[in-house]
XYZ file of C-alpha atoms in Angstrom:
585
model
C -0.615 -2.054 33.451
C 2.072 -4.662 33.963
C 5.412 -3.749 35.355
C 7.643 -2.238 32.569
C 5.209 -1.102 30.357
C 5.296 2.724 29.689
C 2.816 4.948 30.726
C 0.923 6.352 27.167
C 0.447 9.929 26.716
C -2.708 11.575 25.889
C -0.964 12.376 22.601
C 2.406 11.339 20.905
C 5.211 14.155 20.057
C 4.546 13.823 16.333
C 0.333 14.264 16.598
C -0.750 16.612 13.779
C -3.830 19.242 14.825
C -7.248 17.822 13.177
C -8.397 20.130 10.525
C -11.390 22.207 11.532
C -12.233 23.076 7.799
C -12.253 19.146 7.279
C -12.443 17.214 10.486
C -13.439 13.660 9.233
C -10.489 11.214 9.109
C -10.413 7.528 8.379
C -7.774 4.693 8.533
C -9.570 2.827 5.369
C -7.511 2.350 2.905
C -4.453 4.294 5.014
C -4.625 1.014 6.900
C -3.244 -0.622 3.608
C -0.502 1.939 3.034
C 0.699 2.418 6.557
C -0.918 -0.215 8.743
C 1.283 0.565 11.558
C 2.708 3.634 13.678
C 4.515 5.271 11.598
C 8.125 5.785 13.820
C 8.874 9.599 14.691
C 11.471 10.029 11.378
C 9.449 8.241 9.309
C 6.462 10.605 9.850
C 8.513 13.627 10.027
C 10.969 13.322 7.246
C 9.143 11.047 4.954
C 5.574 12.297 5.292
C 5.605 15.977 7.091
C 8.338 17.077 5.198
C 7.872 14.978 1.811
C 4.828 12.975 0.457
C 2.014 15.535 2.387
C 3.990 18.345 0.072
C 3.294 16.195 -2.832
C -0.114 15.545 -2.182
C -1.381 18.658 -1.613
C 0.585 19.883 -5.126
C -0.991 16.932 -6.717
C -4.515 18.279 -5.905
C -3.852 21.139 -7.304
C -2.320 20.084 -10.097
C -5.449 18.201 -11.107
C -7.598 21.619 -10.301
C -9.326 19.869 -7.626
C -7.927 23.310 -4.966
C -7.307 25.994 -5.396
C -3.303 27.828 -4.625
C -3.393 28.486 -1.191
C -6.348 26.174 0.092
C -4.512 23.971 1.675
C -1.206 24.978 4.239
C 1.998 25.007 3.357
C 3.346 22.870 6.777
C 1.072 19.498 7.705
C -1.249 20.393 4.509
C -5.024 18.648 4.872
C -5.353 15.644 2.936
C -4.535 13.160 5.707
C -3.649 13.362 8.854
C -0.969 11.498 11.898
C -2.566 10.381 15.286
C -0.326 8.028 17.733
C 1.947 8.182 14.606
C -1.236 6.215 12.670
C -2.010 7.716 9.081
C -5.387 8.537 8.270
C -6.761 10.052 5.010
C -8.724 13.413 5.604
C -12.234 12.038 4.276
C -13.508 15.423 4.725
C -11.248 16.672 2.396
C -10.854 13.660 -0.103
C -14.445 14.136 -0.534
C -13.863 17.713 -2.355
C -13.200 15.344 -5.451
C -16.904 14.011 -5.421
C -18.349 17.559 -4.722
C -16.312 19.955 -7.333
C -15.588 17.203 -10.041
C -19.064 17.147 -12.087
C -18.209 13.232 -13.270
C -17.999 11.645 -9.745
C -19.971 11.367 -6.982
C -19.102 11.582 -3.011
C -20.673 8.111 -3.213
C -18.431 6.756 -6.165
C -15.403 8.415 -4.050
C -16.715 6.585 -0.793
C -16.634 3.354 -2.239
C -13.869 3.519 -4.348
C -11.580 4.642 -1.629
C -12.571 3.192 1.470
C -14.956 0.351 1.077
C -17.799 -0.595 2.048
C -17.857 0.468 5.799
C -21.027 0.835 7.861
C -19.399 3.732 9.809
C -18.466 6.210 7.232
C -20.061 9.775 8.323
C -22.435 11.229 6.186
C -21.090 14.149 3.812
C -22.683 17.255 4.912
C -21.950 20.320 2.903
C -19.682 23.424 3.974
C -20.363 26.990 2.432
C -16.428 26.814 1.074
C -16.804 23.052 -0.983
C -18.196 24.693 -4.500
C -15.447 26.250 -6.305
C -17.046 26.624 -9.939
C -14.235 28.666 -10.963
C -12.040 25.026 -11.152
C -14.703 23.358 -13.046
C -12.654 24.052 -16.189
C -9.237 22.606 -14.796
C -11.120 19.571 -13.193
C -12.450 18.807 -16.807
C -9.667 19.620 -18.850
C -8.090 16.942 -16.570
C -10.727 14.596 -16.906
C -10.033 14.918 -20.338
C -6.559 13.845 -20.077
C -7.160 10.779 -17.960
C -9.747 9.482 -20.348
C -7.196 10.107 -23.221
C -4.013 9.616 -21.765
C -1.937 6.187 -22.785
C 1.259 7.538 -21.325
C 2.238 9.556 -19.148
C 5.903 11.087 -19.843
C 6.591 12.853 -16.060
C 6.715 9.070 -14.498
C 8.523 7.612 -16.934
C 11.582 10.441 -16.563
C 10.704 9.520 -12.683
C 11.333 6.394 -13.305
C 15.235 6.261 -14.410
C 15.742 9.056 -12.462
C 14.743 6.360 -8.998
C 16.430 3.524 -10.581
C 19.299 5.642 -11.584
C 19.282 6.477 -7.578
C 19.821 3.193 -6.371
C 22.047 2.383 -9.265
C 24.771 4.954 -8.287
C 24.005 4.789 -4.896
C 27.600 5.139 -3.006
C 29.503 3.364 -0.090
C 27.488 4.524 2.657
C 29.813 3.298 4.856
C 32.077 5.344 3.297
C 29.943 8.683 4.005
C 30.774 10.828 6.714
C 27.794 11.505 9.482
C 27.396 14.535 8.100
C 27.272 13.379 4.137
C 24.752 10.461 5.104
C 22.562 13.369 6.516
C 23.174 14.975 3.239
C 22.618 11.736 0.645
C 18.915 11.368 3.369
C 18.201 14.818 2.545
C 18.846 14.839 -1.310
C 15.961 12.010 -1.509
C 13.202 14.380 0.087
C 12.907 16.937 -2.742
C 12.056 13.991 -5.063
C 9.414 12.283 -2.314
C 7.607 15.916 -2.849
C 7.766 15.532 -7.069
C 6.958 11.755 -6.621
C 4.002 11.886 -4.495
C 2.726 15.040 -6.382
C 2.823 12.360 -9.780
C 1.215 9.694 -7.518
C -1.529 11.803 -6.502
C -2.614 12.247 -9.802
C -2.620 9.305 -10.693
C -4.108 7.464 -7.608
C -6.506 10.035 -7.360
C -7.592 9.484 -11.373
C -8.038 5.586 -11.084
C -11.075 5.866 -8.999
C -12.716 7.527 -12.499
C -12.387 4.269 -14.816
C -14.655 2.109 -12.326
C -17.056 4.953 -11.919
C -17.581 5.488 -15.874
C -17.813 1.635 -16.462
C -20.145 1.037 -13.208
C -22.795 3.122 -15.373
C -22.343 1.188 -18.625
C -22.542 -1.901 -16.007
C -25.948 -0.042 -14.960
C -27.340 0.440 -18.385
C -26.709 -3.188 -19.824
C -27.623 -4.717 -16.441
C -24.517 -6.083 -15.947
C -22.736 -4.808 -12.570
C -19.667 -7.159 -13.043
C -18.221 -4.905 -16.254
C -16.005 -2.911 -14.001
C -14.814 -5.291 -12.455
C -13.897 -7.823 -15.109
C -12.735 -4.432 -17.492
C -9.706 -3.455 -15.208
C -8.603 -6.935 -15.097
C -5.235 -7.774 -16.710
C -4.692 -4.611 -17.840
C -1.019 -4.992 -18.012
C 2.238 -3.600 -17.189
C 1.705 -3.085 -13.690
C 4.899 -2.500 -11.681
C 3.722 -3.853 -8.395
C 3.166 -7.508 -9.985
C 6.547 -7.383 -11.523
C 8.237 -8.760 -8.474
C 5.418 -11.615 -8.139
C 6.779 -12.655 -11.889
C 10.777 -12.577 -10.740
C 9.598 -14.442 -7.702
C 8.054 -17.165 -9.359
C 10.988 -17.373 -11.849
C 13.197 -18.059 -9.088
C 10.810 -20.864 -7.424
C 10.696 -22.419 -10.750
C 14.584 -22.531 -10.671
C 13.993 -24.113 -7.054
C 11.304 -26.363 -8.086
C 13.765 -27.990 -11.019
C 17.285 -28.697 -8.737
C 17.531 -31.362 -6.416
C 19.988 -28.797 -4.566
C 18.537 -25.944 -4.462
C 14.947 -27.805 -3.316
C 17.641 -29.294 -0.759
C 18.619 -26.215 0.222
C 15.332 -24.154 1.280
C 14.233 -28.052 2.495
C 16.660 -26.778 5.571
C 15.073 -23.245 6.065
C 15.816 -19.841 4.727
C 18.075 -18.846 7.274
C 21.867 -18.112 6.417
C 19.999 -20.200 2.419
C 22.163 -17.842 0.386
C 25.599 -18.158 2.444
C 25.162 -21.747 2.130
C 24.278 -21.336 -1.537
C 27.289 -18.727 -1.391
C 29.555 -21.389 -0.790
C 28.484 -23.453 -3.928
C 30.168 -23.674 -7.318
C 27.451 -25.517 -8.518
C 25.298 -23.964 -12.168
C 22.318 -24.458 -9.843
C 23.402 -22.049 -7.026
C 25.059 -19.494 -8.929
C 22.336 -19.047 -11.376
C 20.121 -18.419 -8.344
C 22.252 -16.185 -6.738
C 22.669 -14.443 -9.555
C 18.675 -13.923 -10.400
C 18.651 -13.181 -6.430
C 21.298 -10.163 -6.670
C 18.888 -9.045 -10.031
C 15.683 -9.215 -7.984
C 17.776 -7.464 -5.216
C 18.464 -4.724 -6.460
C 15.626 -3.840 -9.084
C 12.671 -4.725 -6.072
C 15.207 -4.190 -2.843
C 13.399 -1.330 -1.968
C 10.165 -3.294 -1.800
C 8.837 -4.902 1.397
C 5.833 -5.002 4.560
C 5.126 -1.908 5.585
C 7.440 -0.238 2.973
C 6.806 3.420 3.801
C 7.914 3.110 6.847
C 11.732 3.694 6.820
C 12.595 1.990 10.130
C 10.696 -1.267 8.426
C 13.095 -4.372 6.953
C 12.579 -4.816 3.590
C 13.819 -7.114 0.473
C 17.094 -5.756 0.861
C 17.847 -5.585 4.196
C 16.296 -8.740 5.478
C 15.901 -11.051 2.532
C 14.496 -13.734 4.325
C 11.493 -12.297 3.706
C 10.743 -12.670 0.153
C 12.626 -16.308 1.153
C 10.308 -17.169 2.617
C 7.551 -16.515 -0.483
C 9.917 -18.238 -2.921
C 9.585 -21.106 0.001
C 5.796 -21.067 -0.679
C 5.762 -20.567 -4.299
C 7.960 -23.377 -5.268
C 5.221 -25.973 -4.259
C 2.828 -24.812 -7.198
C 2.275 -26.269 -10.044
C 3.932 -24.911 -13.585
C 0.686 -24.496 -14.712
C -0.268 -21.865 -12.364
C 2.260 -19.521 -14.053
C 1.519 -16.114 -12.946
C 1.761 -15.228 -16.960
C -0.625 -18.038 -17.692
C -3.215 -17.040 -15.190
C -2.650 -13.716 -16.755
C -2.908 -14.635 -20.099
C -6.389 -16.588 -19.446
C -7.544 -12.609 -17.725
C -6.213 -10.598 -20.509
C -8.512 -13.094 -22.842
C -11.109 -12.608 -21.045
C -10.931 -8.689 -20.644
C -10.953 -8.633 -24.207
C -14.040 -11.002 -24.736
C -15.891 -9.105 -22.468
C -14.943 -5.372 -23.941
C -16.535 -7.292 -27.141
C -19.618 -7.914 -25.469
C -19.842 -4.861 -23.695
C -19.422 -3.057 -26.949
C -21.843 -5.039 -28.856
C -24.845 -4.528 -26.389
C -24.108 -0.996 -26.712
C -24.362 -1.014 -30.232
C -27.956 -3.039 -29.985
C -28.743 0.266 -27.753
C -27.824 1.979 -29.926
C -26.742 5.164 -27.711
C -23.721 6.642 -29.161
C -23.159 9.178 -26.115
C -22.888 5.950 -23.606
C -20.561 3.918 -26.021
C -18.596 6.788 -25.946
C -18.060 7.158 -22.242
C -17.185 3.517 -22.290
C -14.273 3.729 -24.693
C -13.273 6.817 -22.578
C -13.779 4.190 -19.507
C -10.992 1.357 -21.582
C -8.382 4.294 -21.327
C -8.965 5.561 -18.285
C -8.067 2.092 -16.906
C -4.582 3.345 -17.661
C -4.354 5.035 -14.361
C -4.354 2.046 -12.362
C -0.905 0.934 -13.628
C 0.390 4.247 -13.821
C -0.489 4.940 -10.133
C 1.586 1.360 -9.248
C 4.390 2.900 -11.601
C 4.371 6.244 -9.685
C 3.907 4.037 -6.134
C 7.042 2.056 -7.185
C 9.365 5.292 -8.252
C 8.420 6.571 -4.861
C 9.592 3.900 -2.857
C 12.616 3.790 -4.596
C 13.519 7.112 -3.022
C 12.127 5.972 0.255
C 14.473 3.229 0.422
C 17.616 5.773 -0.216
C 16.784 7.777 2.942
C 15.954 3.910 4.819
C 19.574 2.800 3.843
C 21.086 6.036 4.961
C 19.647 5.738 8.094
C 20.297 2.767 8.654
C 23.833 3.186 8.493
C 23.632 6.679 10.772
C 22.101 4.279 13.173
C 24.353 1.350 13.295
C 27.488 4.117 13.218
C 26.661 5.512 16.436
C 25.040 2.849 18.275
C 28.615 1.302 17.457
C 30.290 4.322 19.252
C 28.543 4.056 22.089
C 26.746 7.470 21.795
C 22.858 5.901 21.988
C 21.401 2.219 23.078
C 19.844 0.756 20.308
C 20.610 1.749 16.415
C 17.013 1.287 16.192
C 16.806 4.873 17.999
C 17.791 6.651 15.460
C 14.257 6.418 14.067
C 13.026 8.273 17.320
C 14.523 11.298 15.856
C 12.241 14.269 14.721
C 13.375 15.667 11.057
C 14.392 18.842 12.686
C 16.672 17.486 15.474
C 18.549 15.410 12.743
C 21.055 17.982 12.640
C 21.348 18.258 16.424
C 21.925 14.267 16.522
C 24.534 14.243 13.601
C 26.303 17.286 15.741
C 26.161 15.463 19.237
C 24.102 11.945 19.139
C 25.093 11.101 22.475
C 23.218 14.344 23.458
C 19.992 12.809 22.686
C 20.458 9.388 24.286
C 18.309 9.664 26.715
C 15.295 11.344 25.034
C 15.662 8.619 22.296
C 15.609 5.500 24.886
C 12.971 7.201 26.903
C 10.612 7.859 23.213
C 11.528 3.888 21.912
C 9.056 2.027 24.386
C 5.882 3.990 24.198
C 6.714 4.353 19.951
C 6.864 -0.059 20.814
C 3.156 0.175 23.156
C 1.344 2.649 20.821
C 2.245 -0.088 17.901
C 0.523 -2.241 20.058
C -2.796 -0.564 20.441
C -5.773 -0.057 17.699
C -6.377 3.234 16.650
C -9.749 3.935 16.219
C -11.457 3.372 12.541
C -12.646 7.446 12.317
C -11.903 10.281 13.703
C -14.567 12.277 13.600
C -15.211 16.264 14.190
C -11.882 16.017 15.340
C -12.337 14.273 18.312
C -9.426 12.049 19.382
C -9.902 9.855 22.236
C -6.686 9.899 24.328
C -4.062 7.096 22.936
C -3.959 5.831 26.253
C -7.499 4.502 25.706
C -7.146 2.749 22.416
C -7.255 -0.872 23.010
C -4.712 -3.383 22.197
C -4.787 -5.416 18.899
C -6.896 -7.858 18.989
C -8.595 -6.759 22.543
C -11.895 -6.174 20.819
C -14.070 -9.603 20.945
C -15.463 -10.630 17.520
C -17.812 -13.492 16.832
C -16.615 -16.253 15.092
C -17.946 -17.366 11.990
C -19.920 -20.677 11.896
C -20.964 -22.714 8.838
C -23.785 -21.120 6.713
C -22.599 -17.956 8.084
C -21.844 -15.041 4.950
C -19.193 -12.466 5.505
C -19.931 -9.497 3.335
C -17.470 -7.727 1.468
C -16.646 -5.627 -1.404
C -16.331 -7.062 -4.926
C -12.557 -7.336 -5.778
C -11.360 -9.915 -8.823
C -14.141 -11.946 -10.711
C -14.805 -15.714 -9.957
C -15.810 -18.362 -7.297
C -13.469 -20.180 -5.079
C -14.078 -22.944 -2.667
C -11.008 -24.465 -0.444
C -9.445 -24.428 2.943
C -9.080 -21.039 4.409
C -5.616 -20.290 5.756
C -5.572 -17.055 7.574
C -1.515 -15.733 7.575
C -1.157 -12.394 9.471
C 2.683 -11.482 8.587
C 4.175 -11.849 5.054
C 7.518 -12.503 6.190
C 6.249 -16.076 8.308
C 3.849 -17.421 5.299
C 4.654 -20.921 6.983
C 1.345 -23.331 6.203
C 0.223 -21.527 3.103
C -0.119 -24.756 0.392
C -0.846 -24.512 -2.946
C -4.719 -23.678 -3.919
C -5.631 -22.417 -0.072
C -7.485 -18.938 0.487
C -5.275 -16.937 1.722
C -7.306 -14.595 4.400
C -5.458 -11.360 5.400
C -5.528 -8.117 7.135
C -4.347 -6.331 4.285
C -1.985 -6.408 0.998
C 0.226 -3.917 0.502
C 2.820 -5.456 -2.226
C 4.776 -7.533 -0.388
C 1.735 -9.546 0.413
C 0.708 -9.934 -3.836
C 3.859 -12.322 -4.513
C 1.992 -15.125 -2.249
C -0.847 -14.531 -4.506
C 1.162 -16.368 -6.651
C 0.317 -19.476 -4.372
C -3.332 -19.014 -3.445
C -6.707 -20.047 -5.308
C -8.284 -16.468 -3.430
C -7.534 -13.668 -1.492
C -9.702 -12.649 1.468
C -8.699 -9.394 3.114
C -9.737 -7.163 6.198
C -9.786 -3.778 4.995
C -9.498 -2.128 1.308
C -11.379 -0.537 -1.463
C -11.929 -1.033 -5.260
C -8.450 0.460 -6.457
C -6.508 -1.142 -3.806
C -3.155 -2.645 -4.097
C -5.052 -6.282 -3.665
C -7.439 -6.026 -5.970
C -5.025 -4.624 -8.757
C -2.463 -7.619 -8.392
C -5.072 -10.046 -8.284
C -6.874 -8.917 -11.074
C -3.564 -9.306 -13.082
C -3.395 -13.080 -11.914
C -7.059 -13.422 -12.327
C -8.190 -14.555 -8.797
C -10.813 -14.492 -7.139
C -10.834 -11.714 -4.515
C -13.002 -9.608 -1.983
C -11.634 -6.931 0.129
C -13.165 -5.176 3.468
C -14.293 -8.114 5.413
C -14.266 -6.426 8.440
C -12.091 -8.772 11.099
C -11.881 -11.279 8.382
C -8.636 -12.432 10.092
C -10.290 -13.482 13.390
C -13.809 -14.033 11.952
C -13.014 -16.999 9.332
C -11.387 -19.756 11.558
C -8.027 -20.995 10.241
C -8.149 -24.042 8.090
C -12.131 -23.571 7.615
C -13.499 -24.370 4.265
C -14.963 -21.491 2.634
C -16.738 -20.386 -0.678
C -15.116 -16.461 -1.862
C -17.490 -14.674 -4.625
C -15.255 -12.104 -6.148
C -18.498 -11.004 -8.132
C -21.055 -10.714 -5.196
C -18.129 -9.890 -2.242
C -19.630 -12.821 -0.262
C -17.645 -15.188 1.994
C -19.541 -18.109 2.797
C -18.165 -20.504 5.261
C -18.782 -23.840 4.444
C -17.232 -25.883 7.068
């Protein structure tokens, strides 16, 4: 260990106990929503004391638990290790087992890929609870009826409302700050309890339409069916982004301007009376503060985001500018929605020639239940909202008394538990020391690879994990084909260019394949300049595959090591239908 680096504990102070009822964990698809440590507040007030709430009400909600099932503190559907979220596949699984219309196999898929380690399900005396068979289908019912869904929509102008009114923070007192934090954590708990429902209901849609694909021998319907289905709130800022590069893309100054780099671009731009730079500062303050809240990483509170660093999305407008007009993100979308509907014709008139009324009507049910994908991005989005809210207050707590003098780094105030925060607003400099001492091994644990699964519980100590990118991998060579899983329709060929951090998208060009280790939606607005998406880890509903199915490119998620298997700059061949990569040279 080189001198300076902390010594790692066999377990970090924020470590959850692994569930013995459910004991299988994975970081699929919780790789996408928190790919890194989560930092000792974040976990604690956020997650512990917010979303987990939410989740397990959401379960129950849907009549997929029972009241009581699950514990009231640190309830079972995921799980923190090293500050690393995993999803409880154990108990995820419960879906497949006590919902008669899905499988444990659909679920597996659907939620975390194609992955050649996932343990096998192997039943427990307590999984079969008949007496929710009734609730589970009378919400099945509702999913494959449901257009709207009121709740989220109340949700949402309550969030927006939020950061609408939100007040001079530093204004606040320490004490008020705590209070405007705390306000937010009530609504993470009714957020993620909507979010659940929904998430957890848009793994149904591809499972009904994969058997229609079965019984017409086509396997691309699902696929192609929840493309372009509209309305999706996670592609919004992808359409404001590429509004703004178009206003780039048409002024000699403002094309000037990012010419010389994104840093201090809107203080220079600031400084301009010109039509050109206040009309761009003026959509910039609009995207500001309708997608602030958005960013990498963006459940993580002590994470930058739109707001706070806007260099960031910058830096996409940077990329985006270079494409062509024609490339609109509403004319790629246009060509999908076309092509959804041509293909829900000829889906529905091979049915007819089968003339099996029971199977056309599970795919109509199928069409509707499509809805949940955009209302689980709706109910993602009006959670992050709130998120933000507790960030910014934070953020300001920090700042305050790093200022004072009373701890090293403002930074620390994210090494705060959720119930010490009243200690710290009492006496901060009391907790200098413990905070300064928890900062670096938070830093080295962000540095090492979890492992994939936890299984039976079994955590190897955190001092073992490896660092990123310790693990050798073997390179790809021409002829070679990466599997994957199916994401967005089509076939791509063009020059790979693997980008690992959203906020430095430097070397992306128009039409390249942009190969990543994962797409939350900061990631989706570069979409915007790629002919296909390549991406380490995800499943069938995730964030990736939505957006690009609303821009209609080609896409395939879960290439394991994708990132450091397909050699920068290679030319490759991306099947979004079969989930091959080819490399071609």
């Amino acid at each position: 260990m080189s001198k300076g680096t902390p010594s790692l504990p066999d377990r970090w102070i924020t470590d959850w106990t692994p569930s013995p009822r459910w004991p299988h964990y994975t970081r699929a698809n919780a790789g996408e929503v928190l790919p890194t440590s989560a930092s000792p507040l974040g976990q604690t007030f956020t997650w512990d004391n917010g979303i987990m709430l939410g989740w397990r009400d959401g379960y129950v909600r849907q009549g997929l638990y029972a009241e009581g099932e699950m514990s009231d503190v640190r309830p079972e559907p995921a799980g923190f290790f090293g500050g690393y979220f995993y999803i409880n596949l154990s108990n995820v699984r419960m879906q497949g087992v006590r919902n008669p219309a899905v499988t444990v196999e659909q679920l597996d898929l659907a939620f975390f890929g194609d992955h050649p380690e996932v343990p096998p399900y192997v039943a427990h005396p307590d999984d079969e609870k008949p007496e929710l068979t009734d609730k589970i289908l009378a919400h099945m019912g509702w999913v494959m009826s449901a257009t709207e869904f009121p709740d989220i929509e109340v949700s949402k102008a309550t969030t927006v409302a939020l950061r609408a009114a939100r007040p001079d923070l530093s204004a606040l007192s320490d004490a008020d700050l705590l209070a405007y934090a705390r306000a937010t954590q009530p609504m993470l708990v009714k957020l993620f309890e909507e979010h659940c429902v929904c998430s957890s209901s848009s793994g149904i849609a591809p499972g009904v339409l994969f058997a229609v694909g079965q019984a017409i021998d086509d396997p691309t319907v699902p696929m192609r069916l929840i493309a372009s289905i509209g309305d999706v709130d996670s592609a919004a800022p992808s359409w404001a982004l590429w509004d703004m590069s178009r206003l780039v893309r048409g002024s000699v100054e403002l094309t000037a301007a990012f010419d010389d780099g994104v840093d201090g671009l809107l203080d220079r731009l600031g400084g301009s009376d010109t039509a050109d730079a206040q009309a761009f500062l003026a959509a910039w303050n609009d995207f500001a503060l309708q997608y602030g809240s958005r960013g990498p990483n963006e459940y993580e509170i002590s994470n930058e985001t739109w707001e706070t660093s806007p260099a960031i999305s910058l830096a996409i407008i940077d990329r985006v500018r270079y494409q062509a007009d024609d490339e609109s993100p509403t004319i790629r979308h246009g060509r999908q929605a076309a092509e959804r509907q041509a293909t829900i014709g000829e889906v529905r008139t091979k049915l007819g020639e089968l003339g099996n009324e029971e199977l056309s009507g599970m795919f109509e049910a199928g069409l509707i239940a499509a809805n949940m994908m955009w209302m689980r991005e709706r109910t993602k989005t009006n959670l992050v909202r709130a998120v933000h809210e507790g960030r910014m207050a934070f953020r300001e707590l920090g700042r305050r008394v790093a200022a004072g003098g009373h701890i090293d780094d403002w930074r620390h105030v994210f090494m705060v538990l959720d119930d010490e925060l009243d200690a710290f607003v009492a006496d901060p400099a009391s907790m200098r020391v413990t905070l300064a001492e928890r900062y670096p091994i938070w830093q080295e644990i962000n540095d090492r690879e979890p492992p994939f699964f936890i299984k039976n519980g079994v955590i190897p100590p955190i001092h073992d994990w490896p660092r990123r990118g310790g693990t050798a991998v073997d390179v790809a060579k021409p002829g070679d084909v990466l599997q994957g899983v199916p994401g967005c329709p089509g076939i791509v060929r063009g020059k790979a260019r693997v980008i690992l951090d959203p906020t430095d998208p430097e070397g992306l060009e128009p039409g390249e394949i942009m190969v990543a280790p994962l797409t939350d939606p900061a990631w989706t607005p570069l979409f915007m300049s790629a002919g296909g998406v390549v991406v380490d880890v995800g499943g069938q509903i995730s964030h990736a595959i939505i957006v690009s199915r609303e821009l209609g490119l080609p896409c395939v998620v879960s290439v394991t090591d994708g990132t450091r298997r397909i050699p920068n700059g290679a030319e490759i061949e991306v099947n979004g239908n079969t989930g091959q990569v080819t490399i071609l040279q």
